[in-house]
Amino acid sequence: MKPSHTIALLIFCILAFSGVSGCTTTSADGAAGGGIRDVTPSTAEEKTHLDAALTDLEVLAGEGFENITGMEVVTVSGTDVATAGNASTWVLGIRQDGKPSFLVYSHGAWSRLNWNHPLDGGEISMDTALMPRDLYEMHADAIKGLGPLTDLTLANGTYTLRSHAPAPETLSFDAQTGEAI
């Protein structure tokens, strides 16, 4: 046999052996049998109810990681709120020690954003305001008409929900009673 034929046969055998042994293939589940695994992070958005996010904030304050003493909430905003009343991001517009800032809850963590402009509006009592979960349950049929995701704003005692449609529609509700306005 010529040397070039021997080298070609040797390369063919190595490739065939590699393919048969699984070194170049992916198992059906990508990980169980070894081989190549997909390590791309999941892009699924985590949605959280406002009351759960506020509980996390209280825990942070209790552990000394966030100061909420004297904090006045003047606005609440939810982004991509689902029909269950949970959102991908919650933002609290606050005044504390005369300084405005925003507390942002996203991906399971709170962060603070300092703000150099006044935040208008009266203080919102989070103890007496309906939680979005309750509001969305109370008006499920009307809210579903806005689409699967809405944006929510609570300011001056009124919840305002906006659709994501090309021509956005809005619904407004009293923040304490939940009655349509």
JSON list of C-alpha atoms in Angstrom, two decimals:
[
{"chain": "A", "resi": 1, "resn": "MET", "atom": "CA", "xyz": [0.00, 0.00, 0.00]},
{"chain": "A", "resi": 2, "resn": "LYS", "atom": "CA", "xyz": [1.28, 3.47, -0.83]},
{"chain": "A", "resi": 3, "resn": "PRO", "atom": "CA", "xyz": [2.04, 5.79, 2.11]},
{"chain": "A", "resi": 4, "resn": "SER", "atom": "CA", "xyz": [-0.56, 8.33, 0.93]},
{"chain": "A", "resi": 5, "resn": "HIS", "atom": "CA", "xyz": [-3.26, 5.63, 0.93]},
{"chain": "A", "resi": 6, "resn": "THR", "atom": "CA", "xyz": [-2.20, 4.56, 4.42]},
{"chain": "A", "resi": 7, "resn": "ILE", "atom": "CA", "xyz": [-2.44, 8.13, 5.73]},
{"chain": "A", "resi": 8, "resn": "ALA", "atom": "CA", "xyz": [-5.85, 8.60, 4.11]},
{"chain": "A", "resi": 9, "resn": "LEU", "atom": "CA", "xyz": [-7.06, 5.30, 5.62]},
{"chain": "A", "resi": 10, "resn": "LEU", "atom": "CA", "xyz": [-5.68, 6.32, 9.05]},
{"chain": "A", "resi": 11, "resn": "ILE", "atom": "CA", "xyz": [-7.48, 9.71, 8.92]},
{"chain": "A", "resi": 12, "resn": "PHE", "atom": "CA", "xyz": [-10.72, 8.01, 7.85]},
{"chain": "A", "resi": 13, "resn": "CYS", "atom": "CA", "xyz": [-10.45, 5.54, 10.76]},
{"chain": "A", "resi": 14, "resn": "ILE", "atom": "CA", "xyz": [-9.82, 8.34, 13.28]},
{"chain": "A", "resi": 15, "resn": "LEU", "atom": "CA", "xyz": [-12.84, 10.31, 12.04]},
{"chain": "A", "resi": 16, "resn": "ALA", "atom": "CA", "xyz": [-15.03, 7.22, 12.00]},
{"chain": "A", "resi": 17, "resn": "PHE", "atom": "CA", "xyz": [-13.93, 6.26, 15.53]},
{"chain": "A", "resi": 18, "resn": "SER", "atom": "CA", "xyz": [-14.57, 9.83, 16.78]},
{"chain": "A", "resi": 19, "resn": "GLY", "atom": "CA", "xyz": [-18.08, 9.83, 15.34]},
{"chain": "A", "resi": 20, "resn": "VAL", "atom": "CA", "xyz": [-18.93, 6.41, 16.74]},
{"chain": "A", "resi": 21, "resn": "SER", "atom": "CA", "xyz": [-17.55, 7.15, 20.21]},
{"chain": "A", "resi": 22, "resn": "GLY", "atom": "CA", "xyz": [-19.64, 10.32, 20.61]},
{"chain": "A", "resi": 23, "resn": "CYS", "atom": "CA", "xyz": [-16.79, 12.81, 20.82]},
{"chain": "A", "resi": 24, "resn": "THR", "atom": "CA", "xyz": [-18.36, 15.02, 18.18]},
{"chain": "A", "resi": 25, "resn": "THR", "atom": "CA", "xyz": [-22.05, 14.47, 18.86]},
{"chain": "A", "resi": 26, "resn": "THR", "atom": "CA", "xyz": [-24.49, 15.96, 21.34]},
{"chain": "A", "resi": 27, "resn": "SER", "atom": "CA", "xyz": [-26.60, 13.70, 23.49]},
{"chain": "A", "resi": 28, "resn": "ALA", "atom": "CA", "xyz": [-30.36, 14.17, 23.31]},
{"chain": "A", "resi": 29, "resn": "ASP", "atom": "CA", "xyz": [-30.54, 16.08, 26.58]},
{"chain": "A", "resi": 30, "resn": "GLY", "atom": "CA", "xyz": [-27.26, 17.91, 26.03]},
{"chain": "A", "resi": 31, "resn": "ALA", "atom": "CA", "xyz": [-25.68, 16.92, 29.32]},
{"chain": "A", "resi": 32, "resn": "ALA", "atom": "CA", "xyz": [-26.61, 13.54, 30.76]},
{"chain": "A", "resi": 33, "resn": "GLY", "atom": "CA", "xyz": [-24.23, 11.46, 28.69]},
{"chain": "A", "resi": 34, "resn": "GLY", "atom": "CA", "xyz": [-21.46, 14.04, 28.44]},
{"chain": "A", "resi": 35, "resn": "GLY", "atom": "CA", "xyz": [-20.60, 15.52, 25.09]},
{"chain": "A", "resi": 36, "resn": "ILE", "atom": "CA", "xyz": [-21.45, 19.07, 24.14]},
{"chain": "A", "resi": 37, "resn": "ARG", "atom": "CA", "xyz": [-23.79, 21.01, 26.44]},
{"chain": "A", "resi": 38, "resn": "ASP", "atom": "CA", "xyz": [-25.63, 24.27, 25.80]},
{"chain": "A", "resi": 39, "resn": "VAL", "atom": "CA", "xyz": [-24.38, 26.79, 28.38]},
{"chain": "A", "resi": 40, "resn": "THR", "atom": "CA", "xyz": [-26.40, 29.74, 27.08]},
{"chain": "A", "resi": 41, "resn": "PRO", "atom": "CA", "xyz": [-28.25, 31.34, 30.00]},
{"chain": "A", "resi": 42, "resn": "SER", "atom": "CA", "xyz": [-32.02, 31.14, 29.99]},
{"chain": "A", "resi": 43, "resn": "THR", "atom": "CA", "xyz": [-33.72, 34.29, 28.72]},
{"chain": "A", "resi": 44, "resn": "ALA", "atom": "CA", "xyz": [-36.98, 33.62, 30.54]},
{"chain": "A", "resi": 45, "resn": "GLU", "atom": "CA", "xyz": [-38.00, 36.73, 32.44]},
{"chain": "A", "resi": 46, "resn": "GLU", "atom": "CA", "xyz": [-38.74, 36.34, 36.09]},
{"chain": "A", "resi": 47, "resn": "LYS", "atom": "CA", "xyz": [-41.92, 38.14, 37.12]},
{"chain": "A", "resi": 48, "resn": "THR", "atom": "CA", "xyz": [-42.60, 39.07, 40.74]},
{"chain": "A", "resi": 49, "resn": "HIS", "atom": "CA", "xyz": [-45.61, 40.35, 42.63]},
{"chain": "A", "resi": 50, "resn": "LEU", "atom": "CA", "xyz": [-45.17, 43.78, 44.24]},
{"chain": "A", "resi": 51, "resn": "ASP", "atom": "CA", "xyz": [-45.92, 42.47, 47.72]},
{"chain": "A", "resi": 52, "resn": "ALA", "atom": "CA", "xyz": [-43.13, 39.87, 47.37]},
{"chain": "A", "resi": 53, "resn": "ALA", "atom": "CA", "xyz": [-40.70, 42.58, 46.17]},
{"chain": "A", "resi": 54, "resn": "LEU", "atom": "CA", "xyz": [-41.66, 44.80, 49.12]},
{"chain": "A", "resi": 55, "resn": "THR", "atom": "CA", "xyz": [-41.09, 41.89, 51.51]},
{"chain": "A", "resi": 56, "resn": "ASP", "atom": "CA", "xyz": [-37.59, 41.46, 50.03]},
{"chain": "A", "resi": 57, "resn": "LEU", "atom": "CA", "xyz": [-36.97, 45.18, 50.62]},
{"chain": "A", "resi": 58, "resn": "GLU", "atom": "CA", "xyz": [-38.01, 44.84, 54.27]},
{"chain": "A", "resi": 59, "resn": "VAL", "atom": "CA", "xyz": [-35.64, 41.87, 54.65]},
{"chain": "A", "resi": 60, "resn": "LEU", "atom": "CA", "xyz": [-32.78, 43.93, 53.18]},
{"chain": "A", "resi": 61, "resn": "ALA", "atom": "CA", "xyz": [-33.59, 46.75, 55.60]},
{"chain": "A", "resi": 62, "resn": "GLY", "atom": "CA", "xyz": [-33.71, 44.33, 58.53]},
{"chain": "A", "resi": 63, "resn": "GLU", "atom": "CA", "xyz": [-30.29, 42.98, 57.60]},
{"chain": "A", "resi": 64, "resn": "GLY", "atom": "CA", "xyz": [-28.87, 46.52, 57.30]},
{"chain": "A", "resi": 65, "resn": "PHE", "atom": "CA", "xyz": [-28.37, 46.47, 53.52]},
{"chain": "A", "resi": 66, "resn": "GLU", "atom": "CA", "xyz": [-30.98, 49.12, 52.69]},
{"chain": "A", "resi": 67, "resn": "ASN", "atom": "CA", "xyz": [-32.16, 52.12, 54.69]},
{"chain": "A", "resi": 68, "resn": "ILE", "atom": "CA", "xyz": [-35.92, 52.62, 54.46]},
{"chain": "A", "resi": 69, "resn": "THR", "atom": "CA", "xyz": [-36.31, 54.76, 57.60]},
{"chain": "A", "resi": 70, "resn": "GLY", "atom": "CA", "xyz": [-38.40, 57.83, 56.83]},
{"chain": "A", "resi": 71, "resn": "MET", "atom": "CA", "xyz": [-38.98, 56.69, 53.26]},
{"chain": "A", "resi": 72, "resn": "GLU", "atom": "CA", "xyz": [-42.06, 58.16, 51.53]},
{"chain": "A", "resi": 73, "resn": "VAL", "atom": "CA", "xyz": [-43.27, 56.27, 48.46]},
{"chain": "A", "resi": 74, "resn": "VAL", "atom": "CA", "xyz": [-44.77, 58.77, 45.99]},
{"chain": "A", "resi": 75, "resn": "THR", "atom": "CA", "xyz": [-45.07, 56.61, 42.89]},
{"chain": "A", "resi": 76, "resn": "VAL", "atom": "CA", "xyz": [-45.05, 52.93, 41.97]},
{"chain": "A", "resi": 77, "resn": "SER", "atom": "CA", "xyz": [-44.45, 51.65, 38.48]},
{"chain": "A", "resi": 78, "resn": "GLY", "atom": "CA", "xyz": [-44.62, 48.13, 37.07]},
{"chain": "A", "resi": 79, "resn": "THR", "atom": "CA", "xyz": [-43.21, 47.13, 33.68]},
{"chain": "A", "resi": 80, "resn": "ASP", "atom": "CA", "xyz": [-44.64, 44.25, 31.62]},
{"chain": "A", "resi": 81, "resn": "VAL", "atom": "CA", "xyz": [-47.26, 43.40, 34.22]},
{"chain": "A", "resi": 82, "resn": "ALA", "atom": "CA", "xyz": [-48.92, 40.05, 33.43]},
{"chain": "A", "resi": 83, "resn": "THR", "atom": "CA", "xyz": [-52.60, 39.33, 33.97]},
{"chain": "A", "resi": 84, "resn": "ALA", "atom": "CA", "xyz": [-51.71, 37.81, 37.37]},
{"chain": "A", "resi": 85, "resn": "GLY", "atom": "CA", "xyz": [-50.43, 41.22, 38.55]},
{"chain": "A", "resi": 86, "resn": "ASN", "atom": "CA", "xyz": [-46.75, 40.27, 38.59]},
{"chain": "A", "resi": 87, "resn": "ALA", "atom": "CA", "xyz": [-44.12, 42.32, 36.74]},
{"chain": "A", "resi": 88, "resn": "SER", "atom": "CA", "xyz": [-40.61, 41.99, 35.40]},
{"chain": "A", "resi": 89, "resn": "THR", "atom": "CA", "xyz": [-39.58, 45.28, 37.04]},
{"chain": "A", "resi": 90, "resn": "TRP", "atom": "CA", "xyz": [-40.99, 47.35, 39.90]},
{"chain": "A", "resi": 91, "resn": "VAL", "atom": "CA", "xyz": [-39.88, 50.94, 40.50]},
{"chain": "A", "resi": 92, "resn": "LEU", "atom": "CA", "xyz": [-40.66, 52.95, 43.62]},
{"chain": "A", "resi": 93, "resn": "GLY", "atom": "CA", "xyz": [-40.26, 56.71, 43.39]},
{"chain": "A", "resi": 94, "resn": "ILE", "atom": "CA", "xyz": [-39.34, 57.77, 46.92]},
{"chain": "A", "resi": 95, "resn": "ARG", "atom": "CA", "xyz": [-38.41, 60.77, 49.00]},
{"chain": "A", "resi": 96, "resn": "GLN", "atom": "CA", "xyz": [-36.13, 60.20, 51.95]},
{"chain": "A", "resi": 97, "resn": "ASP", "atom": "CA", "xyz": [-34.45, 62.88, 54.06]},
{"chain": "A", "resi": 98, "resn": "GLY", "atom": "CA", "xyz": [-35.63, 65.44, 51.50]},
{"chain": "A", "resi": 99, "resn": "LYS", "atom": "CA", "xyz": [-33.84, 63.66, 48.66]},
{"chain": "A", "resi": 100, "resn": "PRO", "atom": "CA", "xyz": [-35.64, 61.96, 45.77]},
{"chain": "A", "resi": 101, "resn": "SER", "atom": "CA", "xyz": [-34.50, 58.59, 44.43]},
{"chain": "A", "resi": 102, "resn": "PHE", "atom": "CA", "xyz": [-35.82, 55.45, 42.81]},
{"chain": "A", "resi": 103, "resn": "LEU", "atom": "CA", "xyz": [-35.70, 51.94, 44.18]},
{"chain": "A", "resi": 104, "resn": "VAL", "atom": "CA", "xyz": [-35.72, 49.42, 41.34]},
{"chain": "A", "resi": 105, "resn": "TYR", "atom": "CA", "xyz": [-36.58, 45.73, 41.78]},
{"chain": "A", "resi": 106, "resn": "SER", "atom": "CA", "xyz": [-35.52, 43.59, 38.83]},
{"chain": "A", "resi": 107, "resn": "HIS", "atom": "CA", "xyz": [-34.19, 40.03, 38.45]},
{"chain": "A", "resi": 108, "resn": "GLY", "atom": "CA", "xyz": [-34.75, 39.37, 42.16]},
{"chain": "A", "resi": 109, "resn": "ALA", "atom": "CA", "xyz": [-32.67, 42.28, 43.50]},
{"chain": "A", "resi": 110, "resn": "TRP", "atom": "CA", "xyz": [-33.18, 45.86, 44.65]},
{"chain": "A", "resi": 111, "resn": "SER", "atom": "CA", "xyz": [-30.99, 48.76, 43.56]},
{"chain": "A", "resi": 112, "resn": "ARG", "atom": "CA", "xyz": [-31.14, 52.48, 44.27]},
{"chain": "A", "resi": 113, "resn": "LEU", "atom": "CA", "xyz": [-30.92, 55.22, 41.66]},
{"chain": "A", "resi": 114, "resn": "ASN", "atom": "CA", "xyz": [-30.32, 58.77, 42.92]},
{"chain": "A", "resi": 115, "resn": "TRP", "atom": "CA", "xyz": [-32.46, 61.42, 41.26]},
{"chain": "A", "resi": 116, "resn": "ASN", "atom": "CA", "xyz": [-31.71, 65.14, 41.03]},
{"chain": "A", "resi": 117, "resn": "HIS", "atom": "CA", "xyz": [-35.23, 66.37, 40.27]},
{"chain": "A", "resi": 118, "resn": "PRO", "atom": "CA", "xyz": [-38.21, 66.64, 42.59]},
{"chain": "A", "resi": 119, "resn": "LEU", "atom": "CA", "xyz": [-40.76, 63.85, 42.67]},
{"chain": "A", "resi": 120, "resn": "ASP", "atom": "CA", "xyz": [-44.24, 65.32, 42.82]},
{"chain": "A", "resi": 121, "resn": "GLY", "atom": "CA", "xyz": [-47.24, 63.74, 44.45]},
{"chain": "A", "resi": 122, "resn": "GLY", "atom": "CA", "xyz": [-48.45, 62.79, 47.85]},
{"chain": "A", "resi": 123, "resn": "GLU", "atom": "CA", "xyz": [-47.20, 59.87, 49.89]},
{"chain": "A", "resi": 124, "resn": "ILE", "atom": "CA", "xyz": [-48.72, 56.50, 49.05]},
{"chain": "A", "resi": 125, "resn": "SER", "atom": "CA", "xyz": [-49.57, 54.30, 51.99]},
{"chain": "A", "resi": 126, "resn": "MET", "atom": "CA", "xyz": [-48.54, 50.85, 50.82]},
{"chain": "A", "resi": 127, "resn": "ASP", "atom": "CA", "xyz": [-50.43, 49.40, 53.81]},
{"chain": "A", "resi": 128, "resn": "THR", "atom": "CA", "xyz": [-53.81, 50.70, 52.58]},
{"chain": "A", "resi": 129, "resn": "ALA", "atom": "CA", "xyz": [-53.34, 50.54, 48.81]},
{"chain": "A", "resi": 130, "resn": "LEU", "atom": "CA", "xyz": [-54.55, 47.47, 46.95]},
{"chain": "A", "resi": 131, "resn": "MET", "atom": "CA", "xyz": [-51.69, 45.34, 45.70]},
{"chain": "A", "resi": 132, "resn": "PRO", "atom": "CA", "xyz": [-51.60, 44.93, 41.90]},
{"chain": "A", "resi": 133, "resn": "ARG", "atom": "CA", "xyz": [-52.25, 41.19, 42.30]},
{"chain": "A", "resi": 134, "resn": "ASP", "atom": "CA", "xyz": [-55.63, 42.00, 43.95]},
{"chain": "A", "resi": 135, "resn": "LEU", "atom": "CA", "xyz": [-56.48, 44.74, 41.45]},
{"chain": "A", "resi": 136, "resn": "TYR", "atom": "CA", "xyz": [-55.76, 42.49, 38.45]},
{"chain": "A", "resi": 137, "resn": "GLU", "atom": "CA", "xyz": [-57.84, 39.69, 39.98]},
{"chain": "A", "resi": 138, "resn": "MET", "atom": "CA", "xyz": [-60.70, 42.07, 40.79]},
{"chain": "A", "resi": 139, "resn": "HIS", "atom": "CA", "xyz": [-60.88, 43.44, 37.21]},
{"chain": "A", "resi": 140, "resn": "ALA", "atom": "CA", "xyz": [-59.56, 40.43, 35.28]},
{"chain": "A", "resi": 141, "resn": "ASP", "atom": "CA", "xyz": [-61.96, 40.70, 32.32]},
{"chain": "A", "resi": 142, "resn": "ALA", "atom": "CA", "xyz": [-61.43, 44.43, 31.74]},
{"chain": "A", "resi": 143, "resn": "ILE", "atom": "CA", "xyz": [-57.65, 44.19, 32.14]},
{"chain": "A", "resi": 144, "resn": "LYS", "atom": "CA", "xyz": [-57.37, 41.17, 29.80]},
{"chain": "A", "resi": 145, "resn": "GLY", "atom": "CA", "xyz": [-58.89, 43.43, 27.13]},
{"chain": "A", "resi": 146, "resn": "LEU", "atom": "CA", "xyz": [-55.69, 45.49, 27.26]},
{"chain": "A", "resi": 147, "resn": "GLY", "atom": "CA", "xyz": [-53.59, 42.48, 26.24]},
{"chain": "A", "resi": 148, "resn": "PRO", "atom": "CA", "xyz": [-51.34, 39.96, 27.98]},
{"chain": "A", "resi": 149, "resn": "LEU", "atom": "CA", "xyz": [-48.92, 42.61, 29.29]},
{"chain": "A", "resi": 150, "resn": "THR", "atom": "CA", "xyz": [-49.56, 46.11, 30.59]},
{"chain": "A", "resi": 151, "resn": "ASP", "atom": "CA", "xyz": [-47.61, 48.87, 32.28]},
{"chain": "A", "resi": 152, "resn": "LEU", "atom": "CA", "xyz": [-48.89, 50.05, 35.63]},
{"chain": "A", "resi": 153, "resn": "THR", "atom": "CA", "xyz": [-48.44, 53.34, 37.48]},
{"chain": "A", "resi": 154, "resn": "LEU", "atom": "CA", "xyz": [-49.68, 54.22, 40.96]},
{"chain": "A", "resi": 155, "resn": "ALA", "atom": "CA", "xyz": [-49.61, 57.93, 41.78]},
{"chain": "A", "resi": 156, "resn": "ASN", "atom": "CA", "xyz": [-51.87, 60.29, 43.71]},
{"chain": "A", "resi": 157, "resn": "GLY", "atom": "CA", "xyz": [-54.19, 57.47, 44.79]},
{"chain": "A", "resi": 158, "resn": "THR", "atom": "CA", "xyz": [-54.86, 56.16, 41.26]},
{"chain": "A", "resi": 159, "resn": "TYR", "atom": "CA", "xyz": [-53.69, 53.07, 39.43]},
{"chain": "A", "resi": 160, "resn": "THR", "atom": "CA", "xyz": [-53.31, 53.65, 35.69]},
{"chain": "A", "resi": 161, "resn": "LEU", "atom": "CA", "xyz": [-52.83, 50.64, 33.42]},
{"chain": "A", "resi": 162, "resn": "ARG", "atom": "CA", "xyz": [-51.61, 51.05, 29.83]},
{"chain": "A", "resi": 163, "resn": "SER", "atom": "CA", "xyz": [-51.70, 48.49, 27.04]},
{"chain": "A", "resi": 164, "resn": "HIS", "atom": "CA", "xyz": [-48.75, 47.75, 24.77]},
{"chain": "A", "resi": 165, "resn": "ALA", "atom": "CA", "xyz": [-50.89, 48.16, 21.64]},
{"chain": "A", "resi": 166, "resn": "PRO", "atom": "CA", "xyz": [-49.86, 50.54, 18.82]},
{"chain": "A", "resi": 167, "resn": "ALA", "atom": "CA", "xyz": [-52.70, 52.82, 19.97]},
{"chain": "A", "resi": 168, "resn": "PRO", "atom": "CA", "xyz": [-52.41, 52.38, 23.75]},
{"chain": "A", "resi": 169, "resn": "GLU", "atom": "CA", "xyz": [-55.55, 52.11, 25.80]},
{"chain": "A", "resi": 170, "resn": "THR", "atom": "CA", "xyz": [-55.69, 52.94, 29.50]},
{"chain": "A", "resi": 171, "resn": "LEU", "atom": "CA", "xyz": [-57.78, 51.96, 32.47]},
{"chain": "A", "resi": 172, "resn": "SER", "atom": "CA", "xyz": [-57.78, 53.80, 35.81]},
{"chain": "A", "resi": 173, "resn": "PHE", "atom": "CA", "xyz": [-58.75, 52.54, 39.26]},
{"chain": "A", "resi": 174, "resn": "ASP", "atom": "CA", "xyz": [-58.92, 53.95, 42.77]},
{"chain": "A", "resi": 175, "resn": "ALA", "atom": "CA", "xyz": [-55.87, 52.58, 44.62]},
{"chain": "A", "resi": 176, "resn": "GLN", "atom": "CA", "xyz": [-57.71, 51.91, 47.88]},
{"chain": "A", "resi": 177, "resn": "THR", "atom": "CA", "xyz": [-61.10, 50.60, 46.75]},
{"chain": "A", "resi": 178, "resn": "GLY", "atom": "CA", "xyz": [-60.21, 49.25, 43.31]},
{"chain": "A", "resi": 179, "resn": "GLU", "atom": "CA", "xyz": [-63.24, 50.96, 41.76]},
{"chain": "A", "resi": 180, "resn": "ALA", "atom": "CA", "xyz": [-62.95, 51.98, 38.11]},
{"chain": "A", "resi": 181, "resn": "ILE", "atom": "CA", "xyz": [-62.49, 55.70, 37.55]}
]
